[in-house]
XYZ file of N, CA and C in Angstrom:
546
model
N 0.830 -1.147 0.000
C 0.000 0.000 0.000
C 0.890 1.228 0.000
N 0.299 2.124 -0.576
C 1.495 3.424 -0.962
C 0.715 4.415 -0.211
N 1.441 5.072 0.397
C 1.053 6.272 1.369
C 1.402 7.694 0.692
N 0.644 8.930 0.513
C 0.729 9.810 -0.308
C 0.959 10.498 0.271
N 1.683 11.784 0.395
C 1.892 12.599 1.468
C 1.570 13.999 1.093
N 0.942 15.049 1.776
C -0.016 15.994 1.091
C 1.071 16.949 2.059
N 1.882 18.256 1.337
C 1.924 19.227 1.754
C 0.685 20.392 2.760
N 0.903 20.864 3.660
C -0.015 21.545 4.055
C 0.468 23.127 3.382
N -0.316 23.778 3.021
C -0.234 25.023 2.391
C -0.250 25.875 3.784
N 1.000 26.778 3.403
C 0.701 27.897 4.542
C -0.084 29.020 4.561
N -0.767 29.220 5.303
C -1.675 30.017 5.321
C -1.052 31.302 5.873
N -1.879 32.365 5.553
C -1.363 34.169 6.156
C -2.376 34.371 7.108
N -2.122 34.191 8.394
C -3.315 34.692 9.101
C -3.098 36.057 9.210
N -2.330 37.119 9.208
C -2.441 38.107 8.668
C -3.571 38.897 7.811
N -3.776 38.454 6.929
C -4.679 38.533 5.662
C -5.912 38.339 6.008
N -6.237 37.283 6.861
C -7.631 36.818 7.587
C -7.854 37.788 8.358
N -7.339 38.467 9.214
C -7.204 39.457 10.423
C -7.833 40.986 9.710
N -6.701 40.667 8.612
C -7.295 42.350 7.837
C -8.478 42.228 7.041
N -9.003 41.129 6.846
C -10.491 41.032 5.914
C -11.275 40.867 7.240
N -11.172 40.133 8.234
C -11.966 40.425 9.640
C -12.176 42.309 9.653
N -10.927 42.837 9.950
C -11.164 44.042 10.198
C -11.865 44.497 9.248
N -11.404 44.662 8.052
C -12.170 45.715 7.017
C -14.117 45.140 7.553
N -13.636 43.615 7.368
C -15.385 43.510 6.988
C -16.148 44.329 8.546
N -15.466 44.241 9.606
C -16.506 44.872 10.389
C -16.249 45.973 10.589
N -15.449 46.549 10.326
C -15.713 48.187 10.176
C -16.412 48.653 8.703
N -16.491 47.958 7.934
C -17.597 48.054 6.821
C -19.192 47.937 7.336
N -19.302 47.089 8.391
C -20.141 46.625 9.155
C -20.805 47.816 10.131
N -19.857 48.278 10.509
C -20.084 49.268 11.698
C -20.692 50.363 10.758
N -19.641 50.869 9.780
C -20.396 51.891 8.872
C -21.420 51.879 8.637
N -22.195 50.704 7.724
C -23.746 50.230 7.477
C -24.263 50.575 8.171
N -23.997 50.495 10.064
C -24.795 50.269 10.932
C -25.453 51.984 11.299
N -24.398 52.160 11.034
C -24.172 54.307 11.208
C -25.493 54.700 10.416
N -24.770 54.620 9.165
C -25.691 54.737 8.011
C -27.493 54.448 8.209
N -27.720 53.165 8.279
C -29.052 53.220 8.643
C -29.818 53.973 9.828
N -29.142 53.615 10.902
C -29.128 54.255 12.239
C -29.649 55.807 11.688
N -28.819 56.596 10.836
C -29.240 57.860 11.022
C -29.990 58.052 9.884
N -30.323 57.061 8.850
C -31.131 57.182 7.702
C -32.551 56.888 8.347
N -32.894 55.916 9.418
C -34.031 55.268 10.498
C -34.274 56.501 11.081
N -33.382 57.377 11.617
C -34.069 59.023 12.496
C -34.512 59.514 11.450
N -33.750 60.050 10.434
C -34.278 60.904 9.738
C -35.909 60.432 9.142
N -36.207 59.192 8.729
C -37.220 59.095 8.135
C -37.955 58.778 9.217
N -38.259 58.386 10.459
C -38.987 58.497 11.586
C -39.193 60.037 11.712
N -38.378 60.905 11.390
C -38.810 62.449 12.525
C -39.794 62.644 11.224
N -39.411 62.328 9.803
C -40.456 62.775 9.068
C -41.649 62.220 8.817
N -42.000 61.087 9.256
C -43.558 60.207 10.028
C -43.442 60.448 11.128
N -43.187 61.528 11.836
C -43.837 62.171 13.219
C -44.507 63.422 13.120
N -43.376 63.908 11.923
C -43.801 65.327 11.394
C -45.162 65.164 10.795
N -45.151 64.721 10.073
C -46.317 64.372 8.867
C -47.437 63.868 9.759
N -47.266 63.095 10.456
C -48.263 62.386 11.099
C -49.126 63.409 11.760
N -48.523 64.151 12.974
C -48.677 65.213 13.936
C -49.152 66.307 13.013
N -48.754 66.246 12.010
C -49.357 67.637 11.338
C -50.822 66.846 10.843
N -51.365 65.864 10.567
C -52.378 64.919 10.124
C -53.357 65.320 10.959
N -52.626 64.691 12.075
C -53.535 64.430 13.457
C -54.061 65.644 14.109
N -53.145 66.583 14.097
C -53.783 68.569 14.494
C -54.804 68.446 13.488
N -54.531 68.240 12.047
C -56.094 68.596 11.096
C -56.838 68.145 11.558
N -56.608 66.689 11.911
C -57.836 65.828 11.500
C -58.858 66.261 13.024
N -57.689 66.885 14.172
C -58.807 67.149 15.175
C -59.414 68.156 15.275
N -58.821 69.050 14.300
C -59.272 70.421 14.397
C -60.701 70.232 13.611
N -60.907 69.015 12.601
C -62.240 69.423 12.171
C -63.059 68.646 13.015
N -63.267 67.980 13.869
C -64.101 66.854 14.842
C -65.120 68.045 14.827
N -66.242 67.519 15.245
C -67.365 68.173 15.794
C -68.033 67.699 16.984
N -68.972 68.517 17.512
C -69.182 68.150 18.584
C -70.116 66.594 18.745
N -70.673 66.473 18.318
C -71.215 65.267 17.951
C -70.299 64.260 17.166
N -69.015 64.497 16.921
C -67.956 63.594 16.864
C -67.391 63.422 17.785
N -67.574 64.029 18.712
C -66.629 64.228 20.171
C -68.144 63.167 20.819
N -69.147 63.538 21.184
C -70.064 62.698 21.939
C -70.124 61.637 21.243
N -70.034 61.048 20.262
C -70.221 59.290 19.667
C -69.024 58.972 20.325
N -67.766 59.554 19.882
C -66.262 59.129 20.154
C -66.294 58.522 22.164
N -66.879 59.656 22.801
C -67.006 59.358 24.315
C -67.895 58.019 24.542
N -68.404 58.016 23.695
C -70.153 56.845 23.946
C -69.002 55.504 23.932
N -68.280 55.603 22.723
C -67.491 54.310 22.610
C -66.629 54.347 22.832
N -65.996 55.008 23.530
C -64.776 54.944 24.738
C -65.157 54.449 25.806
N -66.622 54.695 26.391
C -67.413 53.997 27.637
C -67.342 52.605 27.204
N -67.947 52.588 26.056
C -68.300 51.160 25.945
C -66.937 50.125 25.168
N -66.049 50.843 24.736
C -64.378 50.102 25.191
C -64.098 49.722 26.720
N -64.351 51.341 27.485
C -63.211 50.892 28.703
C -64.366 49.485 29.458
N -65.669 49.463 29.332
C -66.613 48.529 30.052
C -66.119 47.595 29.622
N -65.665 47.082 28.401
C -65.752 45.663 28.013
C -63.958 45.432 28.680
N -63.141 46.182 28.496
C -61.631 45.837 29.371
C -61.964 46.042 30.694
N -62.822 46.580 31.151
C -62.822 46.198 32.597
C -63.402 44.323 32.905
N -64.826 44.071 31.929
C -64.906 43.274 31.923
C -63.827 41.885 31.380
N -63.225 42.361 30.453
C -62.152 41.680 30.266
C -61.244 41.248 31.406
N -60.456 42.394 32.080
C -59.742 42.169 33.661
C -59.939 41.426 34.100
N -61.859 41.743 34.298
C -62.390 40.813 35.246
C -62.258 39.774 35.031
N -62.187 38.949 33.642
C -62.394 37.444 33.721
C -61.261 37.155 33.846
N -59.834 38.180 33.277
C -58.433 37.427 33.752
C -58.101 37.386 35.087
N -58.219 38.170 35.678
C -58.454 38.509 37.107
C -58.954 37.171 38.059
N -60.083 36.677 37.365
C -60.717 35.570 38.020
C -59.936 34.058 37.581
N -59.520 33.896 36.337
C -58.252 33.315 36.149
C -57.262 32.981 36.946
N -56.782 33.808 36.874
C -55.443 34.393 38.143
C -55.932 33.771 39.558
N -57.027 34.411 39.956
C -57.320 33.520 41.209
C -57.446 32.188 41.413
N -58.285 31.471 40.454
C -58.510 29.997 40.409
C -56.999 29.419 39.721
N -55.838 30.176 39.240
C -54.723 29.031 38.927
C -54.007 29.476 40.278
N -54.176 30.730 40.955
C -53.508 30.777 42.290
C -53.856 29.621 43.508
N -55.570 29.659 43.369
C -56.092 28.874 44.309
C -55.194 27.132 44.057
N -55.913 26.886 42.895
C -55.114 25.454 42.133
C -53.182 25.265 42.618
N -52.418 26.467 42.277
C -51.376 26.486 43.012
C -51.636 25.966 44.182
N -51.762 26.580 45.222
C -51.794 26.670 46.643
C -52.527 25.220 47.047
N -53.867 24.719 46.732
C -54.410 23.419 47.337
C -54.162 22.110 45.994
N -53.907 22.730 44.465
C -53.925 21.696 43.829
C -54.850 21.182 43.189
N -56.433 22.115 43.508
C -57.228 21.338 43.508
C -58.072 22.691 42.084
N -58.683 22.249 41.004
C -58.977 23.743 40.735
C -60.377 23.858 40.916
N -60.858 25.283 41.408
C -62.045 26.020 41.687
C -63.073 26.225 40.549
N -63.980 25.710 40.569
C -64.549 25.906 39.261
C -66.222 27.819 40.015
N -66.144 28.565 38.980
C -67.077 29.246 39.199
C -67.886 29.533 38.051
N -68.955 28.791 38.118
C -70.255 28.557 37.292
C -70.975 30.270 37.190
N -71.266 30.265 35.982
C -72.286 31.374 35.677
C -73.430 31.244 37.036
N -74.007 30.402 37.391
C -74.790 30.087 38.481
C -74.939 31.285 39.482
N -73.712 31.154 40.103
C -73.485 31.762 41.215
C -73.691 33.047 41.031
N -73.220 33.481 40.335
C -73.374 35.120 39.853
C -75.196 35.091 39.914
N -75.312 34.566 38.999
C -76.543 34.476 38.793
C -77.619 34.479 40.157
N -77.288 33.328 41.215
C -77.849 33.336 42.133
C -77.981 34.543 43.215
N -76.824 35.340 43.297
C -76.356 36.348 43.711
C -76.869 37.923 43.553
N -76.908 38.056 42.468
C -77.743 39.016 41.640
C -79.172 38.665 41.847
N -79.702 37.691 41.515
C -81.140 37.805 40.945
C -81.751 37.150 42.034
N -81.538 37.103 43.311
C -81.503 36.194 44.308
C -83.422 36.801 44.498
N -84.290 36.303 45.136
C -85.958 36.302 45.275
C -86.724 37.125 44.049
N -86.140 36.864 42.914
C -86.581 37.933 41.906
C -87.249 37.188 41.169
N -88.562 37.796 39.716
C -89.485 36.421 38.898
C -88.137 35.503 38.165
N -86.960 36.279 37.752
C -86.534 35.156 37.121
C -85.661 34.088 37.646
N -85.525 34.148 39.174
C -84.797 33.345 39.850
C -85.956 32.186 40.241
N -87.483 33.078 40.429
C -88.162 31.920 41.153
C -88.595 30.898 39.661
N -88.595 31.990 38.175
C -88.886 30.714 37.063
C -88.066 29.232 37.346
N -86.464 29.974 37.428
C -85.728 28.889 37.386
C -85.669 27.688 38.402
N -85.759 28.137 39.522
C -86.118 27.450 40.247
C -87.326 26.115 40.216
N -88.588 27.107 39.895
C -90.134 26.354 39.668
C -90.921 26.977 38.547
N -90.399 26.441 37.138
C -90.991 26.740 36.085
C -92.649 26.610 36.348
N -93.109 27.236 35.861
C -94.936 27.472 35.488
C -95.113 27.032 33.819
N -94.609 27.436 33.066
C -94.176 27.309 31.683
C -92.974 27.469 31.200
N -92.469 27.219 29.642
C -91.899 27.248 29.359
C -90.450 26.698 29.738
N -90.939 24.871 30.055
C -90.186 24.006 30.650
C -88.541 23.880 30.171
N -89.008 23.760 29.069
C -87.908 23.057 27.770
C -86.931 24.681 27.980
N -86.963 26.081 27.875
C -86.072 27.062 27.653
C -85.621 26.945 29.401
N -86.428 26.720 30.185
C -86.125 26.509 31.898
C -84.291 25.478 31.429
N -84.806 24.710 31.484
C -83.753 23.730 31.239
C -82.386 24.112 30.733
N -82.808 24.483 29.183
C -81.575 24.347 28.499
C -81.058 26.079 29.270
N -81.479 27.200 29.909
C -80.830 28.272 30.944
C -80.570 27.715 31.821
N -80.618 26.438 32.757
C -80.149 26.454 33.951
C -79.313 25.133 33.818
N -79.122 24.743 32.468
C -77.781 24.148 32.007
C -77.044 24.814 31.621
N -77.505 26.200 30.369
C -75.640 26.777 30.455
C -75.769 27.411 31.694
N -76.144 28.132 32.645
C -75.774 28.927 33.513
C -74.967 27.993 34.787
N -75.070 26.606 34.716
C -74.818 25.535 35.268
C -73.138 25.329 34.653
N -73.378 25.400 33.893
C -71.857 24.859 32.682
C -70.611 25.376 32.295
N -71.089 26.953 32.007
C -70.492 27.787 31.273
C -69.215 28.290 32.740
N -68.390 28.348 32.469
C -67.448 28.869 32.984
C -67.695 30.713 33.323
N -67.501 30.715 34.495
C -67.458 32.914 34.878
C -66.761 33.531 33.759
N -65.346 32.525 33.979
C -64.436 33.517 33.314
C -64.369 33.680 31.858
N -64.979 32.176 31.118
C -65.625 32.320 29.956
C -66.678 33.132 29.569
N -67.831 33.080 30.406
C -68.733 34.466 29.961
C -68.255 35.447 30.134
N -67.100 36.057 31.130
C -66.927 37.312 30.932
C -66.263 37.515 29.764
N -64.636 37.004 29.373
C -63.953 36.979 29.053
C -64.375 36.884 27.136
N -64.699 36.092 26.967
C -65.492 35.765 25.438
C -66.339 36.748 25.095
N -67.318 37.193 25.637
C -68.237 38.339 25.064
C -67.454 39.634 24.834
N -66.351 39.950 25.714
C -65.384 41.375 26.125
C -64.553 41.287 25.068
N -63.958 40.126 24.911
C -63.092 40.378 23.667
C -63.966 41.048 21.868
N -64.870 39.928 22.071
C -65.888 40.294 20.666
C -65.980 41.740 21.111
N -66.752 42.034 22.002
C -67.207 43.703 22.131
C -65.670 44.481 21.564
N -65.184 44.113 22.495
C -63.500 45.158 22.301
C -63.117 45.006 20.289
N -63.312 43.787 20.322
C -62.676 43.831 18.393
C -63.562 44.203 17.681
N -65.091 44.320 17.653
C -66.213 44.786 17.045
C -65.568 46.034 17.482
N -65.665 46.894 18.382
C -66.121 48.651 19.081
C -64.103 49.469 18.466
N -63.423 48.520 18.001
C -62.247 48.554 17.482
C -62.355 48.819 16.247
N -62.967 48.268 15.706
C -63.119 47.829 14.319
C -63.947 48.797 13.647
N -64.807 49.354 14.236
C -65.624 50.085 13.814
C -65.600 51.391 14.000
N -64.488 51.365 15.248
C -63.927 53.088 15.391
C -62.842 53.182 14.415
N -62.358 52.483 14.532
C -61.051 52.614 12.837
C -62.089 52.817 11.622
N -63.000 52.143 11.595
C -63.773 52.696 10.104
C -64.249 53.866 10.524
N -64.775 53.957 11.552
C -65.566 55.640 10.983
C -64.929 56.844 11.157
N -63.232 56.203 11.934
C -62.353 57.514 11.936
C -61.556 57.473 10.574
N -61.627 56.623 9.399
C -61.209 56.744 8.387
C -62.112 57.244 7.716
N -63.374 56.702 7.370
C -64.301 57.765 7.071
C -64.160 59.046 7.229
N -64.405 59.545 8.296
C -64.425 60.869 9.096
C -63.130 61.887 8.222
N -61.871 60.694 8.118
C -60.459 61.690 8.014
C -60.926 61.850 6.137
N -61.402 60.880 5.634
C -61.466 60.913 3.935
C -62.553 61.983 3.709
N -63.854 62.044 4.633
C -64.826 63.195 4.648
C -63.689 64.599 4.222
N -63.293 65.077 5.628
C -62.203 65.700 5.495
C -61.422 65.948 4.988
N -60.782 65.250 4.253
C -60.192 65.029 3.066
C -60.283 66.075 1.753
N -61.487 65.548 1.544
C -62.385 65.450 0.526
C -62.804 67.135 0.596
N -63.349 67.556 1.965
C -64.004 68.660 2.029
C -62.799 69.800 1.766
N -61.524 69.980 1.618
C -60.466 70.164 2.250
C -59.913 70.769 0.773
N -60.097 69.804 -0.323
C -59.886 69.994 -1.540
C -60.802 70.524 -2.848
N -62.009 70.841 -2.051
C -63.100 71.572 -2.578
C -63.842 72.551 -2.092
């Protein structure tokens, strides 16, 4: 068997050192570069924006101002209600921490709580009629999780009352717009 014997080529680590350097101070430059190309075009979408946003409030009206408040109420209600169901979360995985065991809180209770000697506590209790809707209410109110009824309806409210203030404040700004150029 014949054994071949391979020179090793010498290498310049020198040369490696100075293409290291160049490349990251080429690197660093880039970094400069964008860095102050990123301010400059940010201050001018602050500028622009802020100058938008003075128009667009200067034309509101007053009855744009009272709808705008109506559904700011009915935002901050549904994040409070929201809280609430994380809130109640939080307690039952704290409780579950602490004994291990988890807490369940049924629509029920609320229910019982609130509406406690009232006609629709005594229906549920001792239907007169309307057996069959008796039932299938005092199964979900039986079923349904607190933090699910709160939590599920609050989100829909919040992405509907979202959704619909972005449309009619785009509306509103294209009205404007529009009026602005004629």
């Amino acid at each position: 068997m014949t054994q071949t014997d391979y020179e090793h080529q010498k290498s310049d680590h020198f040369s490696w050192m100075q293409w290291i350097n160049l490349s990251i101070d080429n690197a660093k430059e880039f970094y400069e570069d964008v860095k102050t190309n990123l301010r400059e075009i940010t201050n001018q979408l602050f500028s622009k924006a802020s100058k938008e946003l003075f128009f667009f409030i200067s034309k509101l009206t007053s009855i744009d101002i009272f709808f705008g408040s109506i559904t700011f109420c009915i935002i901050s209600l549904a994040s409070l209600f929201l809280a609430s169901g994380l809130g109640l979360i939080g307690y039952q995985l704290f409780l579950w921490i602490k004994n291990g065991t988890w807490s369940e809180f049924a629509v029920i209770e609320v229910f019982n709580f609130l509406f406690e000697n009232t006609l629709a506590a005594q229906w549920l209790s001792k239907p007169e009629s309307w057996f069959g809707l008796q039932k299938i209410v005092e199964w979900l109110l039986k079923n349904i999780p607190l933090s699910v009824a709160l939590i599920v309806p609050s989100i829909i409210i919040l992405v509907g009352m979202i959704c619909l203030t972005f449309i009619a404040l785009t509306f509103r700004y294209y009205q404007f717009k529009t009026q602005e150029k004629n």
